[in-house]
């Protein structure tokens, strides 16, 4: 059971889409794209993860195309970033906090929706992770950048989402999802991501790379 | 109501696929890909936008996989470009005119098909835009280039498609789509795109970038 | 009729996913990604082709999300490559042989599955090719590399898959698929790919490129 009221879930959805859309629009500014490029990246980042999930579970047309709020949110974000991007950049730290909240929220609701469509525990958790991280990967692929999700020199992003999605999937399996356990499932990835940002937690790479020269050179390849 | 006869629509479809496929095959030549790379880019550019639309609206298997003409068109284009690419490059201006026609046509038929599958006005217009511009984005992503659609230093492409798709979506909403209004909806984006090419119309970027140095440098990032 | 027993097909599926996943994980090591980047590329390479096929034919949720073995295989591969990648690199030649076997197997089973979902001869063969080659394309796009499939300076990969997929599609059409003809259909692309690797077979590029300088320069563009 999804313990969120439809109304509350909808507003949290829009908030999550908004913070992801900001990161897309800001990357477009940094890449010197025009305002339509900004809108495309805002839409892709805000809605891409949920779109992928909905195509996989067969929920067509996907929510991104049936809810007016989902359409307007990236649009409003784009307009705001067009005029206020220096200010938005300056509060980049705050944006990262909101993005961490979006990460926690989306990995949980993505898992719940996949479970509602009949997917098993592992598949639902995988789609929760894809919902949370897919938009950012699409953003980077469209902007012709190496996805931040894959890069070694970025703070961990997948781990908090995996923790959140897996715990919700297990709670669903053992029928233990309620307001309390779900809130905890959102907060744990949120806090993990904030700690990762604060203390520069990075995931390890493959074991025993033999020479430092190779390491430094590989990034440029 | 779709005022096109099925036969006429099919021939216009094939013409649109052909001009998009040409741009894919030519990019493959410029990137020094082999003939199979040319074919892959021709298929992706010609059919990618419609494939995305069909997956989103749940029209599976997508038209790209059920119509023999859709399969043969990019193939024939690839063979022609293999042997005639210097000539095709020389008539690049003519190809751009055909591409503008394809843009106008696809944003209109994409919107109509999405509407026939029950999507609302805004969602149908968005998918019309995706039908028209999606193939080119997929082409650039596969070729590891920054999508031309997003770049500031390219003539506007999204605006004409947005105008065409939105007007058709509104005409459908108010039940006013007929031969005349539909032809106008195809011609307006076509002419807008030609004017954009002729007069180098570009979309603005985010407001008030502070230093020219940043601007010039950002493109290389 | 699919002459494979379900059990045998499943084990061959897993073997094919494993060898594709190895190539994804190894590319991640070369790109200096962290262990989660390795897992993402292993999943994308091992499961991407079949995922695309399943979305196109409307087989949702795709097999990649309903079979526990499909999930565990890329995971086990990632763990092995994390600890043994120098050894895996050293047997890279052996990996290429397995990859060739995966290519032959996937182009055949992909075609059969598409045919079972009602697609025609050409569409089924196209999806067989997409099943075999799609994972590698997704791997390269995610890693921000020009897809090896498109590059002129790589041994042919598409041709063996096209041969295998087309012959199976024709065998299905003329109701002549049995244990013998199917085994031959797997072996022919396998052997073709091995010969291509052994003798550096490359596909031609567009006809009559005028200057060698252009050719050499284009690759760096």
XYZ file of C-alpha atoms in Angstrom:
663
model
C 0.000 0.000 0.000
C 1.130 3.475 -0.829
C 0.557 5.478 2.363
C 0.832 8.880 0.635
C -2.377 10.727 -0.138
C -2.656 11.356 -3.883
C -2.488 15.101 -3.290
C 0.646 15.017 -1.182
C 2.332 12.612 -3.595
C 1.525 14.913 -6.504
C 3.083 17.968 -4.846
C 6.195 16.012 -3.868
C 6.390 14.718 -7.445
C 6.326 18.259 -8.796
C 8.959 19.394 -6.305
C 11.244 16.521 -7.324
C 10.740 17.257 -11.024
C 11.505 20.933 -10.383
C 14.868 20.327 -8.692
C 15.949 17.842 -11.345
C 14.846 20.287 -14.051
C 17.002 23.001 -12.455
C 20.097 20.829 -12.816
C 19.243 20.256 -16.484
C 18.680 23.942 -17.227
C 21.896 24.930 -15.429
C 23.951 22.409 -17.384
C 22.463 23.868 -20.581
C 23.593 27.346 -19.515
C 27.095 26.023 -18.829
C 27.142 24.333 -22.251
C 26.072 27.617 -23.885
C 22.850 26.118 -25.303
C 19.980 28.365 -26.351
C 16.721 28.691 -24.390
C 15.147 25.746 -26.240
C 18.162 23.613 -25.417
C 17.626 24.643 -21.805
C 13.974 23.587 -21.965
C 14.845 20.243 -23.583
C 17.414 19.451 -20.879
C 15.011 20.614 -18.134
C 12.288 18.298 -19.461
C 14.675 15.383 -20.004
C 16.193 15.644 -16.526
C 12.906 16.194 -14.713
C 10.824 13.617 -16.546
C 13.322 11.175 -18.117
C 13.604 8.764 -15.208
C 9.844 8.388 -14.757
C 9.354 8.123 -18.519
C 11.779 5.202 -18.729
C 10.072 3.484 -15.766
C 6.618 3.923 -17.302
C 7.724 2.529 -20.690
C 9.253 -0.515 -18.974
C 6.190 -1.295 -16.834
C 3.825 -0.610 -19.731
C 2.123 2.435 -18.170
C 1.409 4.217 -21.475
C 0.893 7.020 -22.121
C 3.444 7.782 -19.381
C 2.492 10.132 -16.545
C 4.823 12.749 -18.060
C 2.353 13.112 -20.959
C -0.943 12.993 -19.070
C -0.400 15.417 -16.193
C -0.383 19.125 -16.946
C 1.649 19.878 -13.808
C 4.436 17.601 -15.030
C 4.566 19.620 -18.237
C 4.419 23.081 -16.674
C 7.039 22.474 -13.962
C 10.109 22.128 -16.237
C 8.760 25.017 -18.316
C 8.510 27.359 -15.330
C 11.939 26.216 -14.146
C 13.412 27.005 -17.568
C 11.973 30.524 -17.561
C 13.275 31.151 -14.046
C 16.752 29.865 -14.887
C 16.865 31.971 -18.072
C 16.528 35.143 -16.043
C 18.025 34.135 -12.721
C 20.767 31.637 -13.537
C 23.597 33.582 -11.847
C 21.514 33.627 -8.671
C 20.620 29.953 -9.093
C 24.291 29.092 -9.579
C 25.105 31.019 -6.411
C 22.624 28.908 -4.435
C 24.008 25.787 -6.106
C 24.609 24.307 -2.670
C 20.910 24.707 -1.872
C 20.006 23.150 -5.224
C 22.161 20.138 -4.340
C 20.221 19.748 -1.093
C 16.913 19.819 -2.958
C 18.323 17.405 -5.541
C 19.213 15.027 -2.690
C 15.618 15.299 -1.482
C 14.375 14.568 -5.011
C 16.703 11.560 -5.159
C 15.296 10.149 -1.920
C 11.715 10.794 -2.941
C 11.921 9.457 -6.499
C 13.723 6.229 -5.647
C 10.856 5.510 -3.223
C 7.879 6.452 -5.436
C 9.498 4.802 -8.474
C 9.792 1.534 -6.558
C 6.204 1.779 -5.323
C 4.783 2.430 -8.792
C 6.735 -0.473 -10.314
C 5.472 -2.723 -7.509
C 1.890 -1.602 -8.165
C 2.346 -2.752 -11.785
C 3.247 -6.235 -10.582
C 7.033 -6.233 -10.743
C 9.002 -8.313 -8.259
C 11.158 -7.020 -5.419
C 14.447 -6.761 -7.293
C 12.877 -5.405 -10.495
C 10.864 -2.803 -8.570
C 13.960 -1.629 -6.700
C 15.928 -1.445 -9.981
C 13.212 0.728 -11.502
C 13.199 2.903 -8.380
C 16.891 3.507 -8.947
C 16.247 4.144 -12.659
C 13.484 6.647 -11.788
C 15.809 8.566 -9.497
C 18.983 8.455 -11.595
C 17.662 8.092 -15.181
C 16.892 11.763 -15.728
C 20.426 12.802 -14.855
C 21.920 10.168 -17.158
C 19.680 11.310 -20.033
C 20.647 14.941 -19.320
C 24.353 14.121 -19.590
C 23.961 11.929 -22.686
C 21.997 14.662 -24.492
C 24.587 17.266 -23.493
C 27.366 14.975 -24.788
C 29.014 14.632 -21.361
C 30.165 11.509 -19.529
C 27.251 10.791 -17.141
C 28.048 12.078 -13.646
C 26.499 8.864 -12.319
C 29.329 6.804 -13.822
C 32.257 9.041 -12.961
C 34.657 8.157 -10.232
C 35.413 11.791 -9.342
C 31.870 12.599 -8.243
C 30.276 12.001 -4.861
C 28.239 8.811 -4.699
C 24.732 9.110 -6.111
C 23.770 5.526 -6.887
C 24.390 4.152 -3.386
C 21.802 6.322 -1.566
C 19.226 5.568 -4.279
C 19.962 1.828 -4.107
C 19.572 1.884 -0.320
C 16.264 3.760 -0.505
C 14.800 1.707 -3.355
C 15.849 -1.616 -1.826
C 14.428 -0.848 1.607
C 11.068 0.193 0.113
C 10.992 -2.923 -2.058
C 11.632 -5.082 1.004
C 9.024 -3.198 3.047
C 6.510 -3.816 0.252
C 7.434 -7.466 0.137
C 6.858 -7.946 3.853
C 3.809 -5.697 3.793
C 5.408 -3.279 6.224
C 5.173 -0.024 4.290
C 3.399 2.668 6.281
C 3.807 6.377 6.913
C 6.702 5.888 9.282
C 8.737 3.303 7.347
C 8.184 5.188 4.107
C 9.321 8.506 5.549
C 12.437 6.779 6.859
C 13.016 5.274 3.380
C 12.961 8.761 1.877
C 15.104 10.309 4.610
C 17.873 7.703 4.615
C 18.965 8.236 0.969
C 18.492 11.990 1.431
C 20.804 12.084 4.441
C 23.274 9.629 2.861
C 23.561 11.866 -0.184
C 24.057 14.986 1.952
C 26.789 13.220 3.926
C 28.404 12.094 0.667
C 28.447 15.699 -0.549
C 29.734 17.008 2.791
C 32.541 14.482 3.182
C 33.271 13.857 -0.507
C 32.399 10.183 -0.327
C 33.342 8.450 -3.524
C 32.814 4.915 -4.667
C 35.898 2.775 -5.221
C 37.131 1.816 -8.642
C 38.247 -1.562 -9.933
C 40.778 -3.179 -7.645
C 44.556 -2.735 -7.928
C 45.157 -0.344 -10.759
C 48.835 -0.769 -11.255
C 50.144 2.641 -12.237
C 49.101 6.130 -11.260
C 50.020 7.317 -14.757
C 47.341 5.071 -16.263
C 44.807 6.402 -13.797
C 45.426 10.012 -14.601
C 45.549 9.386 -18.323
C 42.410 7.280 -18.499
C 40.054 10.141 -17.723
C 41.108 11.939 -20.886
C 40.599 8.924 -23.155
C -10.330 14.108 -38.208
C -7.257 13.572 -40.303
C -8.106 15.115 -43.676
C -5.255 13.378 -45.533
C -6.101 10.334 -47.621
C -4.130 7.317 -46.351
C -2.300 7.120 -49.670
C -1.215 10.741 -49.726
C -0.158 10.588 -46.075
C 1.939 7.497 -46.767
C 3.813 9.117 -49.637
C 4.450 12.282 -47.628
C 5.652 10.097 -44.728
C 8.154 8.366 -46.991
C 9.363 11.695 -48.381
C 9.901 13.037 -44.868
C 11.752 9.884 -43.794
C 13.933 10.145 -46.896
C 15.105 13.711 -46.256
C 15.812 12.991 -42.602
C 17.684 9.823 -43.594
C 19.837 11.885 -45.982
C 21.002 14.107 -43.110
C 21.885 10.992 -41.094
C 23.833 9.359 -43.922
C 25.705 12.598 -44.682
C 26.725 13.046 -41.052
C 28.040 9.458 -41.107
C 30.167 10.298 -44.158
C 31.548 13.379 -42.390
C 32.330 11.266 -39.310
C 34.145 8.730 -41.502
C 31.808 5.862 -40.531
C 31.545 2.765 -42.697
C 28.521 1.962 -44.866
C 26.762 0.171 -42.009
C 27.287 3.174 -39.783
C 25.712 5.230 -42.580
C 22.707 2.905 -42.669
C 22.309 2.972 -38.870
C 22.332 6.779 -38.811
C 19.964 6.943 -41.806
C 17.493 4.622 -40.054
C 17.842 6.397 -36.686
C 17.325 9.857 -38.175
C 14.474 8.874 -40.473
C 12.542 6.690 -38.061
C 13.726 7.691 -34.554
C 11.199 10.461 -33.928
C 8.201 8.365 -34.938
C 9.545 5.367 -33.014
C 9.740 7.410 -29.811
C 6.208 8.746 -30.354
C 4.818 5.256 -30.967
C 6.467 3.828 -27.836
C 5.052 6.674 -25.736
C 1.495 6.338 -27.042
C 1.644 2.552 -26.878
C 1.341 1.959 -30.620
C 3.405 -1.243 -30.668
C 4.877 -2.619 -32.794
C 5.719 0.902 -34.028
C 4.931 1.844 -37.622
C 8.680 1.789 -38.341
C 8.578 -2.010 -37.947
C 5.334 -2.813 -39.731
C 5.614 -0.863 -42.981
C 7.962 -2.125 -45.656
C 8.256 1.337 -47.209
C 9.548 2.746 -43.931
C 12.282 0.126 -43.980
C 13.260 0.472 -47.633
C 13.429 4.294 -47.704
C 16.469 4.751 -45.418
C 18.104 1.788 -47.162
C 17.727 3.324 -50.612
C 18.908 6.683 -49.253
C 22.019 5.027 -47.797
C 22.897 3.382 -51.113
C 22.423 6.664 -52.979
C 24.558 8.622 -50.493
C 27.310 5.963 -50.624
C 27.779 6.587 -54.325
C 26.658 10.183 -54.694
C 27.628 11.905 -51.446
C 29.795 14.603 -53.062
C 26.837 15.513 -55.253
C 24.450 15.345 -52.293
C 26.761 17.604 -50.281
C 26.817 20.051 -53.181
C 23.020 20.250 -53.134
C 23.100 20.559 -49.344
C 21.053 23.735 -49.640
C 18.329 21.789 -51.439
C 18.501 19.072 -48.799
C 17.926 21.706 -46.111
C 14.811 22.863 -47.952
C 13.476 19.298 -48.051
C 14.407 18.849 -44.405
C 12.350 21.955 -43.580
C 9.438 20.399 -45.447
C 9.904 17.180 -43.477
C 9.957 19.199 -40.257
C 6.657 20.887 -41.095
C 5.030 17.652 -42.169
C 6.189 15.471 -39.264
C 5.268 17.925 -36.505
C 1.737 17.923 -37.954
C 1.264 14.171 -38.499
C 2.966 13.371 -35.182
C 0.487 15.577 -33.363
C -2.458 14.058 -35.234
C -1.389 10.481 -34.457
C -0.872 11.250 -30.758
C -4.326 12.863 -30.658
C -5.856 9.798 -32.318
C -4.406 7.721 -29.457
C -6.246 9.853 -26.934
C -3.562 12.266 -25.740
C -4.537 15.790 -24.692
C -3.737 19.002 -26.517
C -0.412 19.770 -24.850
C 0.791 16.168 -24.834
C -0.134 15.708 -28.509
C 1.734 18.882 -29.478
C 4.778 17.775 -27.458
C 4.818 14.450 -29.279
C 4.439 16.283 -32.599
C 7.602 18.192 -31.738
C 9.295 14.956 -30.623
C 8.317 13.262 -33.903
C 9.832 16.082 -35.928
C 12.989 16.691 -33.883
C 13.623 13.302 -32.217
C 15.328 11.666 -35.180
C 17.906 14.433 -35.433
C 18.641 14.281 -31.708
C 19.106 10.499 -31.878
C 21.383 10.933 -34.922
C 23.636 13.368 -33.046
C 23.692 11.302 -29.840
C 24.677 8.153 -31.765
C 27.383 10.083 -33.645
C 28.690 11.443 -30.305
C 27.987 15.062 -31.240
C 26.204 17.774 -29.262
C 22.651 17.693 -30.689
C 22.186 20.504 -33.229
C 18.738 21.075 -31.707
C 20.319 22.266 -28.444
C 23.134 24.376 -29.855
C 22.985 28.115 -29.785
C 25.030 28.531 -32.962
C 22.474 26.811 -35.197
C 19.430 28.309 -36.832
C 16.221 27.709 -34.874
C 14.645 24.315 -35.454
C 12.425 23.829 -32.420
C 10.415 27.042 -32.826
C 8.914 26.206 -36.257
C 8.042 22.697 -35.052
C 6.457 24.052 -31.855
C 4.380 26.503 -33.883
C 3.205 23.803 -36.284
C 2.481 21.193 -33.623
C 0.662 23.641 -31.336
C -1.564 25.021 -34.081
C -2.601 21.510 -35.181
C -3.270 20.509 -31.574
C -5.488 23.578 -31.123
C -7.268 22.938 -34.446
C -7.966 19.371 -33.306
C -9.235 20.607 -29.965
C -11.699 22.997 -31.595
C -12.568 20.488 -34.292
C -11.347 22.831 -36.995
C -8.819 20.643 -38.782
C -9.553 20.377 -42.497
C -7.602 20.377 -45.719
C -7.007 24.108 -45.644
C -6.055 24.563 -41.979
C -3.848 21.489 -42.076
C -1.989 22.633 -45.179
C -1.393 25.978 -43.485
C -0.111 24.161 -40.388
C 2.452 22.353 -42.521
C 3.423 25.437 -44.509
C 3.951 27.794 -41.563
C 6.752 25.783 -39.894
C 8.232 25.047 -43.338
C 8.407 28.757 -44.214
C 9.565 29.729 -40.711
C 12.440 27.268 -40.954
C 13.412 28.526 -44.433
C 13.391 32.117 -43.166
C 15.494 31.053 -40.161
C 18.042 29.477 -42.521
C 18.008 32.476 -44.868
C 18.420 35.133 -42.189
C 20.374 33.066 -39.634
C 17.721 33.347 -36.960
C 18.977 32.016 -33.690
C 17.269 31.550 -30.381
C 18.527 33.618 -27.447
C 20.520 32.138 -24.633
C 20.113 32.623 -20.910
C 19.891 36.286 -20.007
C 22.873 38.494 -19.155
C 25.926 36.368 -19.503
C 28.509 38.512 -17.875
C 31.688 37.968 -19.851
C 32.287 37.312 -23.510
C 35.286 35.167 -22.566
C 33.024 32.730 -20.727
C 30.721 32.578 -23.716
C 33.422 31.711 -26.186
C 35.043 29.222 -23.858
C 31.875 27.413 -22.889
C 31.321 25.879 -26.309
C 34.567 23.962 -26.046
C 33.803 22.529 -22.604
C 8.780 -23.052 -33.966
C 11.633 -22.450 -31.625
C 13.505 -25.763 -31.489
C 15.458 -24.877 -28.322
C 14.268 -26.322 -25.034
C 13.404 -23.509 -22.595
C 16.175 -24.635 -20.260
C 18.880 -24.678 -22.882
C 17.755 -21.315 -24.252
C 17.878 -19.812 -20.771
C 21.455 -20.947 -20.145
C 22.580 -19.710 -23.534
C 20.823 -16.395 -22.825
C 22.735 -16.023 -19.573
C 26.033 -16.894 -21.265
C 25.406 -14.261 -23.944
C 24.467 -11.633 -21.352
C 27.620 -12.471 -19.385
C 30.035 -11.950 -22.291
C 28.344 -8.700 -23.308
C 28.429 -7.540 -19.669
C 32.181 -8.246 -19.555
C 32.766 -5.852 -22.444
C 30.727 -3.189 -20.625
C 32.575 -3.608 -17.333
C 35.970 -3.577 -19.064
C 35.150 -0.355 -20.925
C 34.162 1.186 -17.566
C 37.567 0.213 -16.134
C 39.302 1.785 -19.122
C 37.224 4.965 -18.686
C 38.183 5.084 -15.003
C 34.550 4.808 -13.803
C 33.763 3.679 -10.271
C 32.295 0.277 -9.416
C 28.727 1.534 -9.881
C 29.624 2.902 -13.285
C 30.989 -0.572 -14.058
C 27.716 -2.167 -12.966
C 25.629 0.287 -15.009
C 27.673 -0.408 -18.164
C 27.574 -4.172 -17.506
C 23.771 -4.079 -17.206
C 23.332 -1.768 -20.189
C 25.560 -3.870 -22.456
C 24.182 -7.226 -21.345
C 20.503 -6.341 -21.301
C 20.143 -3.209 -23.506
C 19.580 -4.986 -26.826
C 16.880 -7.290 -25.484
C 15.258 -4.421 -23.578
C 14.934 -2.367 -26.767
C 13.477 -5.376 -28.622
C 10.945 -6.054 -25.860
C 9.797 -2.413 -25.743
C 9.332 -2.398 -29.535
C 7.327 -5.638 -29.663
C 5.305 -4.660 -26.579
C 6.612 -7.461 -24.335
C 6.349 -5.478 -21.081
C 7.662 -5.766 -18.479
C 10.726 -6.820 -20.517
C 12.448 -10.107 -19.758
C 15.352 -8.133 -18.259
C 13.039 -7.168 -15.370
C 11.245 -10.455 -14.791
C 14.066 -12.993 -14.702
C 16.308 -13.107 -11.662
C 19.132 -14.722 -13.655
C 19.176 -11.775 -16.054
C 19.691 -9.481 -13.081
C 22.326 -11.539 -11.291
C 24.516 -12.239 -14.330
C 25.751 -8.659 -14.952
C 26.140 -8.236 -11.194
C 28.381 -11.298 -10.862
C 30.327 -10.201 -13.939
C 30.886 -6.757 -12.392
C 32.217 -8.240 -9.156
C 34.551 -10.557 -11.076
C 35.867 -7.747 -13.274
C 36.417 -5.483 -10.231
C 38.857 -7.993 -8.784
C 40.172 -9.723 -11.879
C 40.194 -7.084 -14.606
C 43.928 -7.366 -15.396
C 43.422 -11.101 -15.921
C 40.251 -10.489 -17.941
C 42.101 -7.959 -20.103
C 44.841 -10.526 -20.645
C 42.314 -13.045 -21.966
C 40.697 -10.290 -24.049
C 41.134 -12.482 -27.121
C 39.081 -15.195 -25.437
C 36.462 -12.633 -24.455
C 36.188 -11.589 -28.113
C 35.546 -15.202 -29.062
C 32.754 -15.470 -26.492
C 31.397 -12.102 -27.637
C 31.246 -13.488 -31.183
C 29.293 -16.459 -29.834
C 26.938 -14.075 -28.030
C 26.498 -12.120 -31.256
C 25.524 -15.243 -33.183
C 23.194 -16.465 -30.476
C 21.416 -13.163 -29.781
C 20.756 -12.250 -33.409
C 19.014 -15.635 -33.725
C 16.949 -15.613 -30.512
C 16.083 -11.926 -30.991
C 14.664 -12.688 -34.430
C 12.720 -15.690 -33.117
C 11.166 -13.720 -30.252
C 10.129 -10.852 -32.543
C 8.579 -13.382 -34.928
C 6.677 -14.986 -32.052
C 5.179 -11.559 -31.324
C 3.837 -11.369 -34.863
C 6.394 -9.210 -36.635
C 7.088 -9.783 -40.319
C 10.258 -11.220 -41.840
C 12.148 -7.956 -42.315
C 11.038 -6.434 -39.005
C 11.940 -9.612 -37.099
C 15.405 -9.712 -38.679
C 15.924 -6.007 -37.885
C 15.057 -6.640 -34.253
C 17.386 -9.646 -34.218
C 20.173 -7.315 -35.299
C 19.075 -4.743 -32.693
C 19.095 -7.436 -29.984
C 22.636 -8.449 -30.855
C 24.129 -5.002 -31.432
C 21.952 -2.702 -29.303
C 23.680 -3.387 -26.001
C 27.077 -2.420 -27.394
C 25.684 0.794 -28.883
C 24.068 1.736 -25.561
C 27.348 0.942 -23.766
C 29.289 3.314 -26.028
C 26.658 6.077 -25.889
C 26.590 5.963 -22.068
C 30.391 6.016 -21.945
C 30.408 9.017 -24.313
C 32.316 7.162 -27.042
C 31.581 6.886 -30.754
C 29.778 3.508 -31.024
C 32.198 0.816 -32.212
C 29.385 -0.479 -34.439
C 29.533 2.680 -36.564
C 33.295 3.091 -36.790
C 35.168 2.320 -39.924
C 38.350 1.273 -38.115
C 36.752 -1.688 -36.364
C 36.248 -5.187 -37.676
C 32.756 -5.768 -39.059
C 30.125 -6.542 -36.458
C 26.864 -5.717 -38.185
C 27.398 -7.984 -41.199
C 27.579 -11.283 -39.271
C 24.506 -10.294 -37.239
C 22.591 -9.305 -40.389
C 23.464 -12.630 -42.006
C 22.369 -14.610 -38.958
C 19.166 -12.660 -38.329
C 18.130 -12.690 -41.993
C 18.667 -16.410 -42.418
C 16.602 -17.208 -39.314
C 13.848 -14.848 -40.451
C 13.749 -16.608 -43.830
C 13.792 -20.044 -42.196
C 10.832 -18.987 -40.034
C 9.004 -17.662 -43.067
C 9.391 -20.931 -44.938
C 8.760 -22.961 -41.809
C 12.171 -24.576 -42.044
C 13.595 -23.773 -38.645
C 14.753 -26.871 -36.807
C 17.675 -27.908 -34.645
C 20.036 -28.197 -37.589
C 19.156 -25.019 -39.469
C 19.083 -23.021 -36.264
C 22.488 -24.255 -35.142
C 23.875 -23.311 -38.547
C 22.270 -19.855 -38.200
C 24.108 -19.329 -34.920
C 27.389 -20.739 -36.192
C 27.575 -18.743 -39.425
C 27.631 -15.275 -37.774
C 29.935 -16.650 -35.066
C 32.462 -17.900 -37.617
C 32.072 -14.787 -39.802
C 32.860 -12.574 -36.825
C 35.894 -14.694 -35.866
C 37.181 -14.499 -39.437
C 36.610 -10.720 -39.407
C 38.694 -10.442 -36.239
C 41.394 -12.753 -37.544
C 41.796 -11.061 -40.926
C 40.802 -7.504 -39.917
C 37.822 -7.391 -42.230
C 36.391 -3.929 -42.393
C 33.353 -2.582 -44.118
C 33.891 -0.046 -46.899
C 33.115 3.612 -46.469
C 31.271 5.932 -48.819
C 32.617 5.706 -52.342
C 35.441 7.856 -53.732
C 36.627 10.014 -50.911
C 38.794 12.464 -52.711
C 41.677 13.252 -50.388
C 43.540 11.137 -47.889
C 44.025 14.227 -45.710
C 40.270 14.555 -45.250
C 40.033 10.895 -44.357
C 42.634 11.011 -41.655
C 41.342 14.255 -40.231
C 37.694 13.247 -40.128
C 38.148 10.658 -37.416
C 39.314 13.296 -34.966
C 36.385 15.639 -35.649
